């Protein structure tokens, strides 16, 4: 591992485990390693710490602790909610979700389709927003559940969760939201929003990877996804992961305490980064609506260059960011989120997501702002799609420019 300082702008991918979280977990990896289900004191007393952690997660969501089910990750929570709704309503074979969900939903949808279920993937608008009239129309008498993310991991765009929940309620359909990207960034209140299920993942809020939560609204019938022991009130089998649950509890407490900081200091850092890049780099545009949006996320398109090349050069400078594109067998597929927003492939392929967090400083943003513009300039100088490259006659530059200008006017 290199000694180079890390400039981390990829908090939507994963977050650093907070030192306070490590401190809270340590006793449960060293002295208090018993099984919470044991009859004797040494194990049994651990149950009290699980209760405390559950209460902290409940406070983050304004839920009742009994409504909190610990799982292994956000993916499991999403799968479990959808699975339960379909398993308990066997006559209902239709599932509604959106085309910009995480693969935890999209791949589960494909899995269901292979088993004969019908899945509607709702389109989004060019700014990443959801037309709730389309959602309203997509719900059918045989729809078992609707699942729509609270905030998008690539663009940060926030969906109107309260309105979606109201539509689902009025039609007697269960509603699940993937809120994995939201804790500590937006205020979460399951009572006010009226969702039936909600997913969280520890590693997005400074707890370790491998711990998640599924909120299950009181009196909602639930069919476990992982069947086994009586843990989690019979809703999720498997011996409780005590250190991680305790750490997740501490992280939830910190997220709740730092929401104001994220909404002010982190938002100001993100806005400075975004406005500076947009105003200093030509042919650069934001993907997704300016608002409503997570305060930490900025997804920017740099025309005429490939995101993978930008990321490699940023990496050499110790800067971590990401693109939503997937590299499969040597070809780079543009992000499914940007494609669903009708961002043209050329623009999508040059898009980078910067996601900040409470550990980012003004100096980090200065460092990025010093390094990124020369990287883009250098790559454009050798890009076959820019005006100055000697190989330009081999490419349809006029078509690329026309496409670019049309996009620029529609943003
Ligand atoms: C919106 C969203 N949902 C679900 C997940 C999956 O969470 P986990 O990694 O805990 O399975 C992620 C992770 O990137 C995510 O961003």
Short mmCIF file of C-alpha atoms and ligand atoms in Angstrom, two decimals:
data_model
loop_
_atom_site.label_atom_id
_atom_site.label_comp_id
_atom_site.label_asym_id
_atom_site.label_seq_id
_atom_site.Cartn_x
_atom_site.Cartn_y
_atom_site.Cartn_z
CA UNK A 1 0.00 0.00 0.00
CA UNK A 2 1.33 3.45 -0.88
CA UNK A 3 1.93 6.12 1.73
CA UNK A 4 0.24 8.76 -0.45
CA UNK A 5 -2.49 10.76 1.29
CA UNK A 6 -5.93 9.72 0.17
CA UNK A 7 -8.43 12.27 -1.11
CA UNK A 8 -11.66 10.34 -0.78
CA UNK A 9 -14.68 11.44 -2.82
CA UNK A 10 -16.47 8.09 -3.03
CA UNK A 11 -18.63 8.03 0.09
CA UNK A 12 -21.67 6.72 -1.80
CA UNK A 13 -19.65 3.57 -2.58
CA UNK A 14 -18.51 3.02 0.98
CA UNK A 15 -17.40 5.05 3.98
CA UNK A 16 -14.52 4.95 6.38
CA UNK A 17 -15.44 3.19 9.66
CA UNK A 18 -15.68 5.97 12.26
CA UNK A 19 -13.19 5.67 15.15
CA UNK A 20 -16.14 5.97 17.58
CA UNK A 21 -17.72 2.95 15.87
CA UNK A 22 -14.50 0.89 16.16
CA UNK A 23 -14.29 1.84 19.82
CA UNK A 24 -17.89 0.76 20.45
CA UNK A 25 -17.33 -2.57 18.67
CA UNK A 26 -14.01 -3.60 20.24
CA UNK A 27 -15.33 -5.01 23.57
CA UNK A 28 -17.63 -7.31 21.59
CA UNK A 29 -14.71 -8.70 19.58
CA UNK A 30 -12.54 -9.22 22.65
CA UNK A 31 -14.24 -9.72 26.05
CA UNK A 32 -17.98 -9.96 25.33
CA UNK A 33 -17.93 -12.60 22.64
CA UNK A 34 -20.82 -14.72 23.97
CA UNK A 35 -23.98 -15.70 22.12
CA UNK A 36 -26.85 -13.34 22.94
CA UNK A 37 -29.30 -16.26 22.88
CA UNK A 38 -27.52 -18.20 25.67
CA UNK A 39 -29.25 -18.86 29.00
CA UNK A 40 -26.20 -17.92 31.12
CA UNK A 41 -25.27 -14.38 32.09
CA UNK A 42 -22.09 -14.17 29.97
CA UNK A 43 -24.06 -14.50 26.76
CA UNK A 44 -27.47 -13.33 27.85
CA UNK A 45 -26.28 -9.91 29.07
CA UNK A 46 -25.25 -9.09 25.50
CA UNK A 47 -28.92 -8.91 24.57
CA UNK A 48 -29.09 -5.61 26.39
CA UNK A 49 -26.47 -4.14 24.01
CA UNK A 50 -28.43 -5.41 21.02
CA UNK A 51 -31.53 -3.68 22.43
CA UNK A 52 -29.56 -0.43 22.76
CA UNK A 53 -28.34 -0.63 19.17
CA UNK A 54 -31.84 -1.41 17.93
CA UNK A 55 -33.17 1.64 19.79
CA UNK A 56 -30.50 3.83 18.11
CA UNK A 57 -31.48 2.61 14.64
CA UNK A 58 -35.14 3.16 15.54
CA UNK A 59 -34.33 6.74 16.62
CA UNK A 60 -32.62 7.40 13.28
CA UNK A 61 -35.85 6.43 11.48
CA UNK A 62 -38.40 7.60 14.09
CA UNK A 63 -39.49 3.96 14.30
CA UNK A 64 -40.27 1.60 17.14
CA UNK A 65 -37.32 -0.67 18.05
CA UNK A 66 -39.57 -3.70 17.42
CA UNK A 67 -39.80 -2.58 13.77
CA UNK A 68 -36.03 -2.93 13.23
CA UNK A 69 -34.68 -6.20 11.75
CA UNK A 70 -30.91 -6.58 11.46
CA UNK A 71 -29.73 -8.17 8.21
CA UNK A 72 -26.35 -8.69 6.54
CA UNK A 73 -26.52 -5.74 4.10
CA UNK A 74 -28.67 -3.39 2.06
CA UNK A 75 -28.98 -5.96 -0.72
CA UNK A 76 -30.45 -8.55 1.64
CA UNK A 77 -32.86 -5.98 3.08
CA UNK A 78 -34.18 -5.06 -0.39
CA UNK A 79 -34.51 -8.70 -1.45
CA UNK A 80 -36.19 -9.63 1.86
CA UNK A 81 -38.88 -6.92 1.61
CA UNK A 82 -39.82 -7.81 -1.97
CA UNK A 83 -39.66 -11.55 -1.26
CA UNK A 84 -41.97 -11.20 1.75
CA UNK A 85 -44.61 -9.22 -0.13
CA UNK A 86 -44.69 -11.73 -2.99
CA UNK A 87 -44.56 -14.83 -0.78
CA UNK A 88 -47.47 -13.65 1.37
CA UNK A 89 -49.63 -12.62 -1.59
CA UNK A 90 -49.23 -15.56 -3.99
CA UNK A 91 -52.14 -14.40 -6.14
CA UNK A 92 -50.29 -11.13 -6.85
CA UNK A 93 -47.56 -11.66 -9.45
CA UNK A 94 -46.63 -8.06 -10.30
CA UNK A 95 -43.80 -5.95 -8.87
CA UNK A 96 -43.21 -2.25 -9.64
CA UNK A 97 -39.81 -0.62 -9.31
CA UNK A 98 -37.83 2.07 -11.14
CA UNK A 99 -35.21 1.82 -13.86
CA UNK A 100 -32.61 3.66 -11.75
CA UNK A 101 -32.56 1.37 -8.70
CA UNK A 102 -29.43 -0.32 -7.42
CA UNK A 103 -28.75 -3.79 -8.84
CA UNK A 104 -30.00 -5.12 -5.48
CA UNK A 105 -33.47 -4.41 -6.92
CA UNK A 106 -32.92 -4.61 -10.66
CA UNK A 107 -31.26 -8.03 -10.58
CA UNK A 108 -33.89 -9.29 -8.14
CA UNK A 109 -36.52 -8.09 -10.63
CA UNK A 110 -34.80 -10.08 -13.39
CA UNK A 111 -34.68 -13.10 -11.08
CA UNK A 112 -38.44 -12.77 -10.50
CA UNK A 113 -39.13 -12.40 -14.23
CA UNK A 114 -37.32 -15.68 -14.86
CA UNK A 115 -39.78 -17.23 -12.40
CA UNK A 116 -42.81 -15.92 -14.23
CA UNK A 117 -43.48 -12.70 -12.31
CA UNK A 118 -44.20 -9.47 -14.15
CA UNK A 119 -42.00 -6.50 -13.29
CA UNK A 120 -42.57 -2.88 -14.31
CA UNK A 121 -39.41 -0.73 -14.37
CA UNK A 122 -40.65 2.85 -14.30
CA UNK A 123 -38.76 5.31 -16.50
CA UNK A 124 -37.35 8.56 -15.10
CA UNK A 125 -37.23 12.06 -16.51
CA UNK A 126 -34.06 13.58 -17.98
CA UNK A 127 -33.24 15.18 -14.60
CA UNK A 128 -33.55 11.81 -12.85
CA UNK A 129 -36.93 12.62 -11.27
CA UNK A 130 -39.87 10.24 -11.13
CA UNK A 131 -43.25 11.08 -12.68
CA UNK A 132 -45.59 9.85 -9.96
CA UNK A 133 -48.52 9.78 -12.38
CA UNK A 134 -46.72 7.00 -14.22
CA UNK A 135 -46.27 5.19 -10.93
CA UNK A 136 -49.96 5.66 -10.15
CA UNK A 137 -50.92 4.18 -13.52
CA UNK A 138 -48.46 1.26 -13.23
CA UNK A 139 -50.09 -0.14 -10.07
CA UNK A 140 -52.52 -2.94 -10.92
CA UNK A 141 -54.89 -5.13 -8.89
CA UNK A 142 -52.23 -7.88 -8.97
CA UNK A 143 -49.37 -5.60 -7.81
CA UNK A 144 -47.91 -6.99 -4.58
CA UNK A 145 -45.34 -4.30 -3.83
CA UNK A 146 -43.76 -1.10 -5.14
CA UNK A 147 -40.08 -0.46 -4.44
CA UNK A 148 -38.54 2.96 -5.16
CA UNK A 149 -35.28 4.28 -3.78
CA UNK A 150 -35.30 7.31 -1.49
CA UNK A 151 -32.18 8.80 -3.09
CA UNK A 152 -30.17 7.70 -6.08
CA UNK A 153 -26.62 6.49 -5.40
CA UNK A 154 -25.22 7.88 -8.68
CA UNK A 155 -26.87 11.29 -9.00
CA UNK A 156 -28.15 11.90 -5.46
CA UNK A 157 -31.59 12.77 -6.90
CA UNK A 158 -34.31 12.32 -4.26
CA UNK A 159 -37.68 10.74 -5.08
CA UNK A 160 -40.96 12.06 -3.55
CA UNK A 161 -41.21 9.22 -1.03
CA UNK A 162 -44.14 10.62 0.93
CA UNK A 163 -46.24 10.99 -2.23
CA UNK A 164 -45.31 7.52 -3.47
CA UNK A 165 -46.21 6.04 -0.08
CA UNK A 166 -49.58 7.85 -0.17
CA UNK A 167 -50.39 6.47 -3.64
CA UNK A 168 -49.48 2.93 -2.58
CA UNK A 169 -51.52 3.25 0.62
CA UNK A 170 -54.56 4.51 -1.31
CA UNK A 171 -54.34 1.44 -3.57
CA UNK A 172 -53.66 -1.06 -0.79
CA UNK A 173 -50.21 -1.93 -2.15
CA UNK A 174 -47.13 -2.40 0.04
CA UNK A 175 -44.32 0.13 -0.39
CA UNK A 176 -40.62 -0.48 0.15
CA UNK A 177 -37.94 2.19 -0.12
CA UNK A 178 -34.21 1.63 -0.48
CA UNK A 179 -32.92 4.40 1.80
CA UNK A 180 -29.33 3.10 1.81
CA UNK A 181 -27.89 6.43 0.62
CA UNK A 182 -29.80 8.71 2.98
CA UNK A 183 -28.82 8.38 6.66
CA UNK A 184 -27.12 11.44 8.03
CA UNK A 185 -27.90 13.29 4.77
CA UNK A 186 -31.68 13.71 4.87
CA UNK A 187 -34.12 13.49 7.75
CA UNK A 188 -35.76 10.07 7.84
CA UNK A 189 -39.15 9.64 9.46
CA UNK A 190 -40.95 6.41 8.68
CA UNK A 191 -44.08 7.49 10.59
CA UNK A 192 -44.45 10.75 8.67
CA UNK A 193 -43.72 9.14 5.29
CA UNK A 194 -45.81 6.03 5.91
CA UNK A 195 -43.53 3.47 4.22
CA UNK A 196 -44.06 -0.24 4.96
CA UNK A 197 -40.44 -1.36 4.49
CA UNK A 198 -37.15 0.56 4.38
CA UNK A 199 -33.58 -0.66 3.82
CA UNK A 200 -30.33 0.64 5.31
CA UNK A 201 -26.72 -0.49 5.00
CA UNK A 202 -24.08 0.04 7.68
CA UNK A 203 -21.13 0.73 5.42
CA UNK A 204 -22.74 3.84 3.92
CA UNK A 205 -22.81 5.56 7.31
CA UNK A 206 -19.40 4.80 8.80
CA UNK A 207 -20.19 1.33 10.20
CA UNK A 208 -18.49 -1.77 8.73
CA UNK A 209 -19.55 -3.63 5.61
CA UNK A 210 -21.77 -6.67 6.18
CA UNK A 211 -24.52 -5.25 8.38
CA UNK A 212 -27.88 -3.88 7.30
CA UNK A 213 -31.35 -3.09 8.56
CA UNK A 214 -34.81 -3.74 7.25
CA UNK A 215 -37.51 -1.60 8.84
CA UNK A 216 -40.81 -3.51 8.87
CA UNK A 217 -43.80 -1.40 9.82
CA UNK A 218 -45.71 -2.70 12.82
CA UNK A 219 -48.53 -5.12 11.92
CA UNK A 220 -47.10 -5.70 8.41
CA UNK A 221 -47.17 -9.44 7.75
CA UNK A 222 -43.63 -10.66 7.16
CA UNK A 223 -42.22 -13.83 5.67
CA UNK A 224 -38.50 -14.25 6.50
CA UNK A 225 -36.05 -14.41 3.63
CA UNK A 226 -33.44 -16.26 5.69
CA UNK A 227 -35.19 -19.02 7.57
CA UNK A 228 -33.55 -20.49 10.65
CA UNK A 229 -33.40 -19.61 14.35
CA UNK A 230 -35.77 -17.39 16.26
CA UNK A 231 -33.46 -14.34 16.11
CA UNK A 232 -34.91 -10.91 15.23
CA UNK A 233 -38.32 -12.04 16.55
CA UNK A 234 -38.40 -14.81 13.99
CA UNK A 235 -37.92 -12.43 11.07
CA UNK A 236 -34.29 -13.24 10.20
CA UNK A 237 -32.51 -16.44 11.16
CA UNK A 238 -28.80 -16.51 12.03
CA UNK A 239 -26.84 -15.79 15.21
CA UNK A 240 -26.72 -12.06 15.73
CA UNK A 241 -23.56 -10.31 14.54
CA UNK A 242 -23.14 -8.55 17.88
CA UNK A 243 -20.03 -6.37 17.22
CA UNK A 244 -21.43 -5.13 13.91
CA UNK A 245 -24.89 -4.47 15.32
CA UNK A 246 -23.37 -2.50 18.20
CA UNK A 247 -21.18 -0.59 15.72
CA UNK A 248 -24.16 0.11 13.49
CA UNK A 249 -26.03 1.48 16.51
CA UNK A 250 -23.17 3.87 17.27
CA UNK A 251 -22.98 4.91 13.60
CA UNK A 252 -26.73 5.62 13.57
CA UNK A 253 -26.31 7.82 16.63
CA UNK A 254 -23.47 9.73 14.92
CA UNK A 255 -25.43 10.07 11.66
CA UNK A 256 -28.35 11.60 13.52
CA UNK A 257 -26.01 14.00 15.34
CA UNK A 258 -24.16 15.02 12.15
CA UNK A 259 -27.13 15.58 9.85
CA UNK A 260 -26.87 19.35 10.29
CA UNK A 261 -23.14 19.29 9.45
CA UNK A 262 -23.80 17.23 6.34
CA UNK A 263 -26.51 19.62 5.27
CA UNK A 264 -24.39 22.75 5.78
CA UNK A 265 -20.61 22.18 5.77
CA UNK A 266 -20.57 19.13 3.45
CA UNK A 267 -23.19 20.72 1.17
CA UNK A 268 -21.05 23.87 0.92
CA UNK A 269 -17.98 21.78 0.02
CA UNK A 270 -19.97 19.89 -2.63
CA UNK A 271 -21.39 23.11 -4.05
CA UNK A 272 -17.96 24.75 -4.23
CA UNK A 273 -16.53 21.71 -5.98
CA UNK A 274 -19.43 21.58 -8.44
CA UNK A 275 -19.76 25.27 -9.28
CA UNK A 276 -16.01 25.69 -9.69
CA UNK A 277 -15.72 22.75 -12.07
CA UNK A 278 -18.79 23.78 -14.05
CA UNK A 279 -17.52 27.32 -14.46
CA UNK A 280 -13.86 26.53 -15.20
CA UNK A 281 -14.01 23.41 -17.38
CA UNK A 282 -15.64 23.93 -20.78
CA UNK A 283 -18.15 21.33 -21.97
CA UNK A 284 -18.90 20.13 -18.48
CA UNK A 285 -22.45 19.60 -17.16
CA UNK A 286 -24.22 18.22 -14.12
CA UNK A 287 -26.19 14.99 -14.51
CA UNK A 288 -29.47 15.08 -12.59
CA UNK A 289 -31.53 17.75 -10.92
CA UNK A 290 -29.83 20.35 -8.78
CA UNK A 291 -32.59 19.85 -6.20
CA UNK A 292 -34.01 17.85 -4.51
CA UNK A 293 -30.67 16.09 -4.20
CA UNK A 294 -28.44 14.58 -1.50
CA UNK A 295 -26.17 17.32 -0.12
CA UNK A 296 -23.01 15.28 -0.69
CA UNK A 297 -23.34 14.09 -4.30
CA UNK A 298 -22.28 15.66 -7.59
CA UNK A 299 -22.37 13.74 -10.86
CA UNK A 300 -20.57 15.63 -13.63
CA UNK A 301 -20.14 14.89 -17.32
CA UNK A 302 -16.87 15.85 -19.01
CA UNK A 303 -17.53 15.72 -22.73
CA UNK A 304 -15.07 14.14 -25.17
CA UNK A 305 -13.23 12.06 -22.53
CA UNK A 306 -13.67 8.60 -21.02
CA UNK A 307 -14.47 8.39 -17.30
CA UNK A 308 -12.16 5.42 -16.87
CA UNK A 309 -9.19 7.49 -18.07
CA UNK A 310 -10.11 10.35 -15.72
CA UNK A 311 -10.43 7.93 -12.80
CA UNK A 312 -7.04 6.39 -13.54
CA UNK A 313 -5.34 9.78 -13.59
CA UNK A 314 -7.17 10.88 -10.45
CA UNK A 315 -6.05 7.66 -8.78
CA UNK A 316 -2.43 8.47 -9.60
CA UNK A 317 -2.92 11.71 -7.69
CA UNK A 318 -4.44 9.83 -4.72
CA UNK A 319 -8.01 10.92 -5.51
CA UNK A 320 -10.85 8.38 -5.25
CA UNK A 321 -14.06 8.96 -7.20
CA UNK A 322 -16.18 6.72 -9.39
CA UNK A 323 -18.17 6.35 -12.55
CA UNK A 324 -21.40 4.43 -12.76
CA UNK A 325 -20.24 2.67 -15.87
CA UNK A 326 -19.57 -1.03 -15.86
CA UNK A 327 -16.60 -2.47 -17.63
CA UNK A 328 -17.57 -5.77 -19.20
CA UNK A 329 -15.26 -7.77 -21.45
CA UNK A 330 -13.17 -4.78 -22.38
CA UNK A 331 -16.04 -2.49 -23.40
CA UNK A 332 -17.36 0.17 -21.05
CA UNK A 333 -21.14 0.25 -20.72
CA UNK A 334 -22.56 3.61 -19.74
CA UNK A 335 -24.30 3.74 -16.37
CA UNK A 336 -27.87 2.33 -16.38
CA UNK A 337 -28.94 5.36 -14.32
CA UNK A 338 -27.63 7.89 -16.84
CA UNK A 339 -29.00 5.81 -19.73
CA UNK A 340 -32.44 5.80 -18.06
CA UNK A 341 -32.17 9.61 -17.89
CA UNK A 342 -31.53 9.62 -21.65
CA UNK A 343 -28.04 11.02 -21.19
CA UNK A 344 -26.39 10.25 -24.56
CA UNK A 345 -23.74 7.52 -24.36
CA UNK A 346 -20.91 9.90 -25.26
CA UNK A 347 -21.76 12.15 -22.33
CA UNK A 348 -22.55 9.26 -19.95
CA UNK A 349 -19.18 7.66 -20.68
CA UNK A 350 -17.38 10.79 -19.51
CA UNK A 351 -19.35 11.11 -16.26
CA UNK A 352 -17.84 11.01 -12.78
CA UNK A 353 -19.58 10.86 -9.42
CA UNK A 354 -18.03 12.79 -6.54
CA UNK A 355 -19.58 11.87 -3.20
CA UNK A 356 -18.35 13.70 -0.14
CA UNK A 357 -18.66 12.98 3.56
CA UNK A 358 -18.08 14.39 7.01
CA UNK A 359 -14.36 13.56 6.85
CA UNK A 360 -13.81 15.78 3.78
CA UNK A 361 -12.18 19.17 4.31
CA UNK A 362 -11.75 22.39 2.36
CA UNK A 363 -8.18 21.27 1.62
CA UNK A 364 -9.50 18.07 -0.02
CA UNK A 365 -11.70 20.14 -2.33
CA UNK A 366 -8.81 22.53 -3.11
CA UNK A 367 -6.63 19.53 -3.99
CA UNK A 368 -9.28 18.13 -6.33
CA UNK A 369 -9.88 21.51 -7.93
CA UNK A 370 -6.13 21.86 -8.55
CA UNK A 371 -5.75 18.41 -10.09
CA UNK A 372 -8.88 17.75 -12.12
CA UNK A 373 -8.90 20.60 -14.69
CA UNK A 374 -5.37 19.79 -15.98
CA UNK A 375 -6.31 16.10 -16.18
CA UNK A 376 -9.36 16.89 -18.33
CA UNK A 377 -7.29 19.26 -20.49
CA UNK A 378 -4.57 16.61 -20.95
CA UNK A 379 -7.06 13.90 -21.87
CA UNK A 380 -8.93 16.17 -24.26
CA UNK A 381 -5.67 17.05 -25.98
CA UNK A 382 -5.26 13.39 -26.93
CA UNK A 383 -8.94 12.55 -27.32
CA UNK A 384 -10.06 11.66 -30.83
CA UNK A 385 -13.31 13.49 -30.19
CA UNK A 386 -11.87 16.96 -29.64
CA UNK A 387 -11.18 19.59 -32.26
CA UNK A 388 -7.40 19.62 -31.93
CA UNK A 389 -6.56 15.95 -32.32
CA UNK A 390 -4.71 15.01 -35.55
CA UNK A 391 -6.82 11.86 -35.97
CA UNK A 392 -10.04 13.81 -36.01
CA UNK A 393 -10.76 13.21 -39.66
CA UNK A 394 -11.26 9.55 -38.79
CA UNK A 395 -14.20 10.45 -36.54
CA UNK A 396 -17.53 12.07 -37.19
CA UNK A 397 -16.68 15.11 -35.11
CA UNK A 398 -19.47 17.22 -36.59
CA UNK A 399 -22.05 14.67 -35.40
CA UNK A 400 -20.43 14.53 -31.96
CA UNK A 401 -20.47 18.34 -31.68
CA UNK A 402 -24.09 18.57 -32.87
CA UNK A 403 -25.11 15.96 -30.31
CA UNK A 404 -23.13 17.82 -27.64
CA UNK A 405 -24.78 21.16 -28.42
CA UNK A 406 -28.26 19.64 -28.38
CA UNK A 407 -27.53 18.15 -24.96
CA UNK A 408 -26.12 21.41 -23.67
CA UNK A 409 -29.32 23.27 -24.52
CA UNK A 410 -31.51 20.60 -22.96
CA UNK A 411 -29.64 20.53 -19.60
C1 LIG B 1 -28.89 2.59 -3.25
C2 LIG B 1 -28.20 1.34 -2.81
N1 LIG B 1 -28.93 0.27 -2.47
C3 LIG B 1 -28.38 -0.87 -2.06
C4 LIG B 1 -27.01 -1.00 -1.98
C5 LIG B 1 -26.44 -2.29 -1.52
O1 LIG B 1 -26.01 -2.23 -0.19
P1 LIG B 1 -25.00 -3.34 0.37
O2 LIG B 1 -23.67 -3.05 -0.22
O3 LIG B 1 -25.02 -3.17 1.86
O4 LIG B 1 -25.56 -4.67 -0.03
C6 LIG B 1 -26.19 0.09 -2.32
C7 LIG B 1 -24.72 -0.03 -2.28
O5 LIG B 1 -24.01 0.54 -3.09
C8 LIG B 1 -26.81 1.29 -2.74
O6 LIG B 1 -26.08 2.36 -3.09
#
